[in-house]
Coordinates of C-alpha atoms in Angstrom, one line a residue:
X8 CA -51.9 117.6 56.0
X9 CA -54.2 120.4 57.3
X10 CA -54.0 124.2 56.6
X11 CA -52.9 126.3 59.7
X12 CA -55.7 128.6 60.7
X13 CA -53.5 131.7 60.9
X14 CA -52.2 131.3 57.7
X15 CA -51.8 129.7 54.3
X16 CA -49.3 127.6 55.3
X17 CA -49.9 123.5 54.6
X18 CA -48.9 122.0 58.1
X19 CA -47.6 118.6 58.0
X20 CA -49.7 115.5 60.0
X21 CA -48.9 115.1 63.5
X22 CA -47.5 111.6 64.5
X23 CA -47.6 110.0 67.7
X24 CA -46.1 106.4 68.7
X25 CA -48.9 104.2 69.6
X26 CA -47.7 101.2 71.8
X27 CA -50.2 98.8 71.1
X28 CA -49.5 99.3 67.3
X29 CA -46.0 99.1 67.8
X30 CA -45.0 102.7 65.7
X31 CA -45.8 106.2 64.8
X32 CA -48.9 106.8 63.3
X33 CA -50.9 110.0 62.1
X34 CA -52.7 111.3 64.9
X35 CA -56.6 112.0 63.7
X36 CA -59.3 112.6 66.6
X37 CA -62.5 109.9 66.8
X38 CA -64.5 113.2 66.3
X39 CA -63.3 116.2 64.2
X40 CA -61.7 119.2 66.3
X41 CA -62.4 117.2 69.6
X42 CA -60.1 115.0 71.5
X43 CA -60.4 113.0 74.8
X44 CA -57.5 112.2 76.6
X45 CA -57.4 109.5 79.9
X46 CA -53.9 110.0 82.4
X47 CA -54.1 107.3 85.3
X48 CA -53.6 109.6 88.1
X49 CA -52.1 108.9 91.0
X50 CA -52.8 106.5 94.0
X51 CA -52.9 109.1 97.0
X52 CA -51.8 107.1 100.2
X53 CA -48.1 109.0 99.9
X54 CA -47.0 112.4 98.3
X55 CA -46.0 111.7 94.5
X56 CA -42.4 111.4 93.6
X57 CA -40.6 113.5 91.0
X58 CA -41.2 110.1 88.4
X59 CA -44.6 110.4 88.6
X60 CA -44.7 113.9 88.1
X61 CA -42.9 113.5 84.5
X62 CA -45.7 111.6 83.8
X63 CA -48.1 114.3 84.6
X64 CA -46.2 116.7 82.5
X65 CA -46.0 114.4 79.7
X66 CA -49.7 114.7 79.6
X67 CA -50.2 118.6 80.0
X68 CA -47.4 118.8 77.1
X69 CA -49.7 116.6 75.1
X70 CA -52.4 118.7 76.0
X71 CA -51.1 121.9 75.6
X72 CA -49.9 121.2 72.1
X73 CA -53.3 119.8 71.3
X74 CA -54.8 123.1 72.4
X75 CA -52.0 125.3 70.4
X76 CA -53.5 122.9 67.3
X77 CA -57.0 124.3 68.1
X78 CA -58.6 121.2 69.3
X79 CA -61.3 121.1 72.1
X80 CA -59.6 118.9 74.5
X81 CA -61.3 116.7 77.7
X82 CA -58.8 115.6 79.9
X83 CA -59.3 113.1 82.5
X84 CA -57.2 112.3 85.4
X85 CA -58.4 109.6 88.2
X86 CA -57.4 109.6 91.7
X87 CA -57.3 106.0 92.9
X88 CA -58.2 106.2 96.9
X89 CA -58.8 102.2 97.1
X90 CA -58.4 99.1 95.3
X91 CA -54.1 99.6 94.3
X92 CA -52.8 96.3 96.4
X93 CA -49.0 96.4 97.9
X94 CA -47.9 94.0 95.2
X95 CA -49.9 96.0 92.3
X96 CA -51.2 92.4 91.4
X97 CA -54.0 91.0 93.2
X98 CA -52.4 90.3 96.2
X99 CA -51.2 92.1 99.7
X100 CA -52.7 95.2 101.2
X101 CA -54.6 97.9 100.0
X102 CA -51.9 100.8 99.8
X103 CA -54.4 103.3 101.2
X104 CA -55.3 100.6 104.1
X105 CA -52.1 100.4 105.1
X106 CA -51.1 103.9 104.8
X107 CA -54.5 104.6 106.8
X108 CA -53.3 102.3 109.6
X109 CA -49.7 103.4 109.9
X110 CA -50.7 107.2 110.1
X111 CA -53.6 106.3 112.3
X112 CA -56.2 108.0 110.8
X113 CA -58.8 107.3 108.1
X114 CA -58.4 106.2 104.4
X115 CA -60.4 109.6 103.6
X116 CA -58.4 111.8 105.2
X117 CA -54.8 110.0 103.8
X118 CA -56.6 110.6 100.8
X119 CA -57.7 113.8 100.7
X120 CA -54.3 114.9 102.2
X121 CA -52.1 113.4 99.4
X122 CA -54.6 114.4 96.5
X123 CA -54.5 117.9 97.7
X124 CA -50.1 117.6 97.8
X125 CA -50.7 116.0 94.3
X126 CA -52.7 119.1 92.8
X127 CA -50.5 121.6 94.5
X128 CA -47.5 119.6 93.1
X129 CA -49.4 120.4 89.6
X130 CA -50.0 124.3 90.1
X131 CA -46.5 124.7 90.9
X132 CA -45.5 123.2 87.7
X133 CA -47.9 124.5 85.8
X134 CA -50.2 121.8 85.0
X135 CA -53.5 122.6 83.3
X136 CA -56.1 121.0 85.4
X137 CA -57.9 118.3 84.1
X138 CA -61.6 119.0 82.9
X139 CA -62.4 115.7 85.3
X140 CA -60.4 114.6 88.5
X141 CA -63.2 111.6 89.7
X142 CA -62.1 109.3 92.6
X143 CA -62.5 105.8 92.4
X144 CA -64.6 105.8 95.8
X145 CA -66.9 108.3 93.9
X146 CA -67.5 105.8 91.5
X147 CA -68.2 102.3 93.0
X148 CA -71.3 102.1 91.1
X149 CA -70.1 102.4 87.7
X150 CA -67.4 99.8 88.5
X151 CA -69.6 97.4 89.7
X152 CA -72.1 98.1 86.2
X153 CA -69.3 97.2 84.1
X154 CA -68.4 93.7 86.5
X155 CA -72.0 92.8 85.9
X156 CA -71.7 93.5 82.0
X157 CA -68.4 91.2 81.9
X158 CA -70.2 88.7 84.1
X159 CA -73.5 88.2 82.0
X160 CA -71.2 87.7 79.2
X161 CA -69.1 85.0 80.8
X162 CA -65.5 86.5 81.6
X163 CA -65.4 86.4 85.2
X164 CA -65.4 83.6 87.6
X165 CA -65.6 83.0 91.4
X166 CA -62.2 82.2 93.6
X167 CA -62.2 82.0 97.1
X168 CA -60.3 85.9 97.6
X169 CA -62.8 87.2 94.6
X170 CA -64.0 87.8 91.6
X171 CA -61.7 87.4 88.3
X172 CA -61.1 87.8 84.7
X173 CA -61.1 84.7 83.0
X174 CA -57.9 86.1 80.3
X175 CA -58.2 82.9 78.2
X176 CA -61.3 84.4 76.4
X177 CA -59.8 87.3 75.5
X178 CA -57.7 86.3 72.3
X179 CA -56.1 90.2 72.1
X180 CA -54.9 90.3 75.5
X181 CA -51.5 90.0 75.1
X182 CA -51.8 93.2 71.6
X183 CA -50.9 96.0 74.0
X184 CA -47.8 95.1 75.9
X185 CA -46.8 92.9 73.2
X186 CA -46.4 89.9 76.1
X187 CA -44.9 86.4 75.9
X188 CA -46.9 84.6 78.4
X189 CA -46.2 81.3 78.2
X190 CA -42.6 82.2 78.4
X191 CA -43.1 84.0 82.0
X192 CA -43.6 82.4 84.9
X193 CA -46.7 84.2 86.9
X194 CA -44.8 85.4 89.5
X195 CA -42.5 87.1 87.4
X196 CA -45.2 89.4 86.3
X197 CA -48.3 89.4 88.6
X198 CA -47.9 87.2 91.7
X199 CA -49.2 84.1 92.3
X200 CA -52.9 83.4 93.4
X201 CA -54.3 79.6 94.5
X202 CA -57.0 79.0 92.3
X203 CA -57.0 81.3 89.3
X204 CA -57.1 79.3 86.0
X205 CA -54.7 81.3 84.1
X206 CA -51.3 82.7 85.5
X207 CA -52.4 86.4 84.0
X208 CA -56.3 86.1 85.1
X209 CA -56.7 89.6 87.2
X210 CA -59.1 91.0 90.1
X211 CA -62.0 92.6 89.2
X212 CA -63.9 92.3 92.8
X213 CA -62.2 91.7 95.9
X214 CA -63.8 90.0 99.0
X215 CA -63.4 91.8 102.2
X216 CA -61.6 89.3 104.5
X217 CA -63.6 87.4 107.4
X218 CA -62.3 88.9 110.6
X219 CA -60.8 91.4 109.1
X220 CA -61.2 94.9 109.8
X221 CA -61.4 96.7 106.7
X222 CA -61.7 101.0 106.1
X223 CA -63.2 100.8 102.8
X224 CA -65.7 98.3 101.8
X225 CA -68.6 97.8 99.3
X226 CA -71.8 96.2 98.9
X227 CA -72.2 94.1 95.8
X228 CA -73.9 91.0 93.6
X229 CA -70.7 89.2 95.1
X230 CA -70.4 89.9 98.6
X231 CA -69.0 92.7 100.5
X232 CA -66.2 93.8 99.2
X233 CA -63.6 96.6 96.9
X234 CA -63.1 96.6 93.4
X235 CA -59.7 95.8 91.8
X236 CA -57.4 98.3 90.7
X237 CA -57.6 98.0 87.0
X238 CA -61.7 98.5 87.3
X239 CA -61.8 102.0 88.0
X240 CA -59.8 103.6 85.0
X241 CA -62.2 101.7 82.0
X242 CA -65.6 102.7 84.2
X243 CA -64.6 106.1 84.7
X244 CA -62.8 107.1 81.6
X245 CA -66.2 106.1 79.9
X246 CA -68.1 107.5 82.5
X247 CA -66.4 110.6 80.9
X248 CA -64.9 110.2 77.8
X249 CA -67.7 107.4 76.2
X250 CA -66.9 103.8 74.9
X251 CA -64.0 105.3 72.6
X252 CA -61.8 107.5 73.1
X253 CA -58.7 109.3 71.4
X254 CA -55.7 108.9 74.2
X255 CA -54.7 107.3 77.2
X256 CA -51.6 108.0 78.8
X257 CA -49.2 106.6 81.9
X258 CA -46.1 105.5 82.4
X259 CA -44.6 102.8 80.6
X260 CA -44.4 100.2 83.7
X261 CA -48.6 100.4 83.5
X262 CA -48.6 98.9 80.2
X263 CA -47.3 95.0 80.5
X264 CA -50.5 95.0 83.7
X265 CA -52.7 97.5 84.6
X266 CA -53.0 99.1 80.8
X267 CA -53.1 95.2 79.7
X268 CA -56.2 94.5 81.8
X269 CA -57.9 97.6 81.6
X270 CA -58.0 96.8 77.6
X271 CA -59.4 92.9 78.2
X272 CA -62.4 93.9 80.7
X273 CA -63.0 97.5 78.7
X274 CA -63.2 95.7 75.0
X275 CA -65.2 92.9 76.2
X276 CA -67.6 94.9 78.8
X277 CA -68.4 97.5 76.3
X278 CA -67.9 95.5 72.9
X279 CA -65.7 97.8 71.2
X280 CA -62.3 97.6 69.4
X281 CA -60.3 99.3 69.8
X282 CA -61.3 100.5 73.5
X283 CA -58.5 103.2 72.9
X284 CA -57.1 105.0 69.4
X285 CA -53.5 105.8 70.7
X286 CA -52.0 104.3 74.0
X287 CA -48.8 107.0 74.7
X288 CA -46.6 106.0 77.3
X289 CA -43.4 107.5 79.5
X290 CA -40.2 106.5 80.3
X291 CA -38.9 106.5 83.5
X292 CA -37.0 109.0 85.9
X293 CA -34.0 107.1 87.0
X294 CA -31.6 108.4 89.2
X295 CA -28.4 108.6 88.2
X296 CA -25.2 107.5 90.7
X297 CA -23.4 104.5 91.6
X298 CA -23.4 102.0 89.7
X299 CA -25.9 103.6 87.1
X300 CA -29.6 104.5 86.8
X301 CA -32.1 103.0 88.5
X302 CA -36.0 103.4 88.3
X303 CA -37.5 106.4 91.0
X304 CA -40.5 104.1 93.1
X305 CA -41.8 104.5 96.3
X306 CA -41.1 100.8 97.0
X307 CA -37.1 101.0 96.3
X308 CA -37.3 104.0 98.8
X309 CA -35.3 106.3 96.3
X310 CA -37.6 108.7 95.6
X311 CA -37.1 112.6 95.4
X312 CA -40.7 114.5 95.4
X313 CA -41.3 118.2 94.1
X314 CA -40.6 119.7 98.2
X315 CA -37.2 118.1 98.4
X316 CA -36.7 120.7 95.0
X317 CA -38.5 123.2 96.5
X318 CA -36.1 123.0 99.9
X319 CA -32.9 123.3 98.1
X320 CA -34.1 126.5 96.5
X321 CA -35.1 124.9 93.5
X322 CA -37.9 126.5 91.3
X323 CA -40.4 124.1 90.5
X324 CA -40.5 124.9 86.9
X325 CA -37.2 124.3 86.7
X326 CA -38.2 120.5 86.8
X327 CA -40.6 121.0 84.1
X328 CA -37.7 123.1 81.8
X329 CA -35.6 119.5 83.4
X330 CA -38.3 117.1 82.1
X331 CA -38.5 119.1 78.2
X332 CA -34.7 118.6 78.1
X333 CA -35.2 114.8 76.8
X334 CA -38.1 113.3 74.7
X335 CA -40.9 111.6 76.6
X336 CA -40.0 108.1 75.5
X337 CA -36.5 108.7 76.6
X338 CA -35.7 107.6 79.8
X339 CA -34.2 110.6 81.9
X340 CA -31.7 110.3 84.4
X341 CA -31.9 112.9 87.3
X342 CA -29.1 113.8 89.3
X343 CA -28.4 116.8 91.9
X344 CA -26.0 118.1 88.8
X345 CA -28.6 117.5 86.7
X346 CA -31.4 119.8 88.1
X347 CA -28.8 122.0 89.2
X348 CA -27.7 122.9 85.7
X349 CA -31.7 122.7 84.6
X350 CA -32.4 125.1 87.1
X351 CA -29.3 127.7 85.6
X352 CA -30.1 126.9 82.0
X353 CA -34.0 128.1 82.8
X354 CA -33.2 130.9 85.3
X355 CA -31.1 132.7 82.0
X356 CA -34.3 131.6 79.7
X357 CA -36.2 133.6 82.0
X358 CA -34.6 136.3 82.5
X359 CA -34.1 136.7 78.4
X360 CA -37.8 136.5 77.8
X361 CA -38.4 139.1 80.7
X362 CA -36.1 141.5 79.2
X363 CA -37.7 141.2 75.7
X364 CA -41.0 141.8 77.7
X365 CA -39.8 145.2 77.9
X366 CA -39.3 146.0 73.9
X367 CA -42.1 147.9 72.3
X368 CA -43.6 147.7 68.7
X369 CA -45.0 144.9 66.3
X370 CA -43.2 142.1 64.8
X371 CA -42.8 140.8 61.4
X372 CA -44.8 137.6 60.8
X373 CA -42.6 136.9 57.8
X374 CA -39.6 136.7 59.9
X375 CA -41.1 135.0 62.8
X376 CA -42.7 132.0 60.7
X377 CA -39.6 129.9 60.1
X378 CA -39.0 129.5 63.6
X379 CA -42.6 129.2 64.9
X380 CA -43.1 126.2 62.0
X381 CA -39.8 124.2 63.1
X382 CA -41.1 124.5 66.5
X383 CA -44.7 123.1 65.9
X384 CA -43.1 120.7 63.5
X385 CA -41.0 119.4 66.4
X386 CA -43.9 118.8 68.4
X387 CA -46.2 117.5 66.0
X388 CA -43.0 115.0 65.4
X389 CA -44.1 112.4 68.4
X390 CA -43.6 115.3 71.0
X391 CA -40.3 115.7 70.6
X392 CA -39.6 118.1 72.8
X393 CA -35.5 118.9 73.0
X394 CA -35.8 120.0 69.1
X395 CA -38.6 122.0 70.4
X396 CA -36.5 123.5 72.8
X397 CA -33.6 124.2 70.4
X398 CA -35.6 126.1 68.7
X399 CA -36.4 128.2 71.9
X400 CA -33.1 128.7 72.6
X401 CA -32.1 129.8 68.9
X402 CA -34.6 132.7 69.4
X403 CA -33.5 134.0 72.5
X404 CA -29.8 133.7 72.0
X405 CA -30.5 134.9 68.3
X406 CA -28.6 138.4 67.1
X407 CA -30.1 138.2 63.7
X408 CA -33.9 138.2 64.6
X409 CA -35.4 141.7 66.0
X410 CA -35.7 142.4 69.5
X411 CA -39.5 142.3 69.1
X412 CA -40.0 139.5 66.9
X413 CA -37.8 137.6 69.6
X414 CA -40.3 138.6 71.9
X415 CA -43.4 137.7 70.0
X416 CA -42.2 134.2 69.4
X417 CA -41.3 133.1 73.2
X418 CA -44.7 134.2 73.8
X419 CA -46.1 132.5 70.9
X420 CA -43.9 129.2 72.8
X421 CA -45.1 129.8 76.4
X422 CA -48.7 128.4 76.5
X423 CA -47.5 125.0 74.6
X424 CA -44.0 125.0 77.0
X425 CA -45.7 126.5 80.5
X426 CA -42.9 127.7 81.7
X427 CA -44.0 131.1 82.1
X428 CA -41.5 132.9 80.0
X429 CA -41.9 136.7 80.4
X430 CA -41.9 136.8 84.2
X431 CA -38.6 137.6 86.1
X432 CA -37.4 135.5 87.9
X433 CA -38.0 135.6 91.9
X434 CA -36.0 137.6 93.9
X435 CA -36.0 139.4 97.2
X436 CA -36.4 143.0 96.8
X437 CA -34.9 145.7 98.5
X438 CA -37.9 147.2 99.4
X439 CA -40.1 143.9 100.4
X440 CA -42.8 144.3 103.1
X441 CA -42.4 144.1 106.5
X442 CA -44.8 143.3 109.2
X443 CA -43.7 141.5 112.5
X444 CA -47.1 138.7 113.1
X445 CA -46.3 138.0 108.9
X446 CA -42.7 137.5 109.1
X447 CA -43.2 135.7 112.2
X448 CA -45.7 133.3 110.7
X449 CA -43.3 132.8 107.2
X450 CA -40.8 131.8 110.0
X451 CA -42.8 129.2 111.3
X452 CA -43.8 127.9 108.5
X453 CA -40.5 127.4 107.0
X454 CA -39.7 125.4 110.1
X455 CA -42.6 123.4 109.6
X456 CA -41.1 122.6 105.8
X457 CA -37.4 121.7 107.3
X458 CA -39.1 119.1 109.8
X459 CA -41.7 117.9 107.4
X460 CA -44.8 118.7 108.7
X461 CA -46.6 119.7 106.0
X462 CA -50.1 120.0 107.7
X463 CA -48.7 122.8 110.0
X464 CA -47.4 124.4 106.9
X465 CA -50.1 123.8 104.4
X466 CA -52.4 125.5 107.0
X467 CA -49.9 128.7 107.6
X468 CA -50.4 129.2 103.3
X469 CA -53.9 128.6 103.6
X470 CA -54.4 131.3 106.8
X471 CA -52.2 133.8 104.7
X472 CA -54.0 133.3 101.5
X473 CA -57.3 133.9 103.3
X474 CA -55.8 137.4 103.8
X475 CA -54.3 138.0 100.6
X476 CA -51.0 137.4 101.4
X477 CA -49.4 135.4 98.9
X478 CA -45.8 133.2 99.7
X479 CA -43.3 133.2 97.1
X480 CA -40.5 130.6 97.7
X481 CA -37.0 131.4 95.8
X482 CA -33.9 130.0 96.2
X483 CA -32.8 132.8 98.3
X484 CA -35.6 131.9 100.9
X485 CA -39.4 132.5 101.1
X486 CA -41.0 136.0 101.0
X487 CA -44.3 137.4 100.9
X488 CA -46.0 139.9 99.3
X489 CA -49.7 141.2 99.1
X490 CA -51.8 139.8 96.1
X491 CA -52.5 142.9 93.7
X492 CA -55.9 141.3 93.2

C-alpha cells in the first residue's frame, strides 16, 4: 500500500502475473521509484505483423501506467539484425541472410529498411520510444564478453556447427516455462542437431560455414562466426539495464525457448538469481475465420501488418483502442468485423472527448476521484485493461458527472491509454489546401501504397516533410496540410 502523491488517498499494491512464479505478485521495483523494463524487439528482415505490434503495446501500456505511478522508467527494446535462424532453433538460415539474398541487396540495408517501418509502425500508434533501441550488430562485443564468462565457467562446449550451452548444468532451466523435458521429444521443441549432448542444449556462437558465402560474420575466440539469437537480449539488456533488472516482456511463444535460454546463460554468466524480477508475457493475435482462431506468424503466411489497416481507411489507433478491448494475457481474435467495429467504437470516443475539449471552467476533484481510483485500480490489477476501459466509457457516456469534470478525467486517462483523446477525429475539410505539384505528389504516393512500394512512398513523406508539409491519412483518403510549427 503506498499513499498517492496527489492526495491522501491509501492506493492499493499493484499486482502483476509473473510467469516464472507461476501467479500475481506485488509489483516492487529492485530500486525505489526506478524501474527497468527489457521488450525483445523485433527481428527486421520483414515489416512486423499486427501480432507483434500487440506486443509492443503491451509494453508502452506497462510503461505508461508505470509513468502515471510516478516511476522513473528505462525502457529497452532490441532490434535483432542477425543471429534469429529460419527454424528459431539453432538450425536453417539466418532470417536477415535470407531476406538479404531474396531482395538482393545487403543485410544492412533489409535492416535498416524494416527497423525504420517498425518505428514508424510505433509513432502511428502511439508508442513511447524506448530510452534504448541497440542492435544486436552494434553489440557483438558484449555478446562475445558474456560467451567467454560462460566458457571460463564450464557451460559451453565445442560441436562441429558451433558453440553451445551445456543445459544439464543448469538445474533451473526448466523454472521459467515450467517445461517437461523428458517428456518432449527435441524436435518437438527446438530441432534436432548431430552432436549436442542434451536435446535442449542451445547456440551461443555459430560457425560461419566453409564455402559458404555469408553477409554478416564475426571474429571470435572460436572461429569466425555470428552469435546465437538468444545471446544478444541478456548482453544488451545488461549492457543497459545492469545484472538485475525489474521487467522483461515478449510474447508468450518466447518463453518455452528464447526467454528459457536467455535465463540459463544470463544467471550463470553473471551469477545472479533471479536474472529478472517479473517475466510478463502476451497472448497471441489470432485471426478469427474458418474453422477458428489461429496464431498471426510470418511463417503460416497469415499475417495482417499496420499498412493493410491503414489502406482500408483504418486509423491506426484504432488498433491500439482494438488491442485495450481484451486483457493482455487474453488471447485476442482479430477479424475485419472486429477492427471494423473497434474503429466505430473509438471514432465516437473521440469525438466525445473533443467535444468536452470545448467546455470551460474547473472541475471538482471530489467528484472526479471515484472514477479516476477505479481506473488506476484496474490497471494496477495485472493491467487489466477492458475494466480500465469501462471506466472510460462510463465517463463519457455519463449524464450525472459535469461536462467539465468529464473532461478533466479523459484527460487525466489519455497519457496512460495513448489514444489521443481530445483531438477530432480526421476529416477532409471544406476548405483544405490546394496546390497542383502537392496534390500531384499525394497522388503518387498513394499509388505507390496500393502497389506496395513503400520506398517510393516513404521517400514522397520524407520530401514533403522536408518542407513542412505534413500527410494525414483518414479513411476518407489522404490529405495534407502545412505543419503550424
Amino acid at each position: 500500500m503506498r499513499a498517492d502523491p496527489g492526495s491522501s488517498q491509501v492506493l492499493s499494491p499493484i499486482e502483476f502475473y509473473d510467469t516464472r512464479r507461476g501467479r500475481r505478485v506485488p509489483f516492487e521495483p529492485l530500486e525505489p521509484g526506478k524501474v527497468g523494463i527489457y521488450s525483445c524487439g523485433p527481428t527486421v528482415y520483414a515489416e512486423q505483423h499486427i501480432g507483434n505490434l500487440r506486443s509492443r503495446l503491451f509494453s508502452d501500456l506497462l510503461k505508461r501506467f508505470l509513468l502515471s505511478e510516478g516511476y522513473a522508467v528505462t525502457h529497452v527494446i532490441n532490434i535483432t539484425d542477425v543471429g534469429h535462424l529460419v527454424s528459431d532453433a539453432d538450425e536453417g538460415e539466418d532470417k536477415m541472410e535470407a531476406a538479404a539474398r531474396k531482395a538482393g541487396r545487403t543485410a544492412e540495408e533489409i535492416a535498416a529498411h524494416y527497423t525504420e517501418l517498425w518505428r514508424r509502425d510505433g509513432e502511428a500508434v502511439n508508442c513511447l520510444p524506448p530510452e534504448h533501441n541497440p542492435k544486436a550488430t552494434e553489440h557483438i562485443p558484449e555478446q562475445i564478453e558474456l560467451a567467454r564468462k560462460l566458457e571460463a565457467a564450464g557451460y559451453l562446449y565445442r560441436i562441429e556447427d558451433g558453440i553451445y550451452f551445456d543445459t544439464s548444468r543448469f538445474p533451473r532451466y526448466a523454472e521459467l516455462a515450467g517445461l517437461d523435458l523428458e517428456g518432449q521429444s527435441e524436435g518437438a521443441r527446438i530441432g534436432v542437431t548431430e552432436g549436442k549432448r542434451n536435446p535442449a542444449d542451445f547456440a551461443v556462437w555459430k560457425f560461419a560455414e566453409e564455402g559458404v558465402s555469408r553477409l554478416q560474420e564475426w571474429d571470435s575466440p572460436w572461429g569466425r562466426g555470428f552469435p546465437g539469437w538468444h545471446l544478444e537480449c541478456s548482453a544488451m539488456s545488461v549492457r543497459y539495464l545492469g545484472p538485475r533488472f525489474d521487467i522483461h516482456t515478449g510474447g508468450i511463444d518466447l518463453a518455452t525457448v528464447h526467454h528459457t535460454n536467455e535465463v540459463a546463460q544470463s544467471e550463470c554468466g553473471y551469477g545472479v538469481h533471479p536474472w529478472v524480477n517479473f517475466w510478463m508475457h502476451n497472448e497471441f493475435l489470432a485471426l478469427s475465420g474458418g474453422e477458428g482462431d489461429e496464431k498471426m506468424s510470418k511463417s503460416k503466411g497469415n499475417v495482417k501488418t499496420l499498412s493493410d489497416l491503414i489502406e482500408r481507411g483504418i486509423d491506426p489507433l484504432a488498433f491500439r483502442y482494438f488491442c485495450l478491448q481484451a486483457h493482455y494475457r487474453q488471447q485476442l481474435a482479430f477479424s475485419d468485423e472486429a477492427i471494423e467495429s473497434a474503429a466505430k467504437g473509438f471514432a465516437r470516443l473521440r469525438r466525445i472527448a473533443a467535444e468536452l475539449e470545448q467546455v470551460e471552467g474547473e472541475g471538482d476533484p471530489a467528484a472526479q476521484a471515484p472514477y479516476a481510483d477505479r481506473f488506476r485500480e484496474a490497471l494496477a490489477d495485472d493491467l487489466n485493461a477492458p475494466r480500465a476501459m469501462a471506466v472510460v466509457w462510463e465517463v463519457a457516456r455519463s449524464d450525472t458527472l459535469a461536462p467539465v469534470d468529464r473532461r478533466d478525467l479523459l484527460r487525466r486517462f489519455e497519457p496512460v491509454l495513448g489514444l489521443s483523446l481530445g483531438e477530432a477525429p480526421s476529416e477532409v475539410s471544406a476548405d483544405a489546401e490546394s496546390d497542383p505539384r502537392i496534390d500531384a505528389l499525394l497522388a503518387d504516393r498513394q499509388a505507390a501504397r496500393e502497389a506496395k512500394d513503400w520506398a517510393t512512398a516513404d521517400r514522397i513523406r520524407d520530401e514533403l516533410a522536408a518542407e513542412g508539409i505534413e500527410i494525414v491519412d483518414s479513411p476518407e483518403g489522404a490529405r495534407w496540410r502545412r505543419r503550424k510549427d
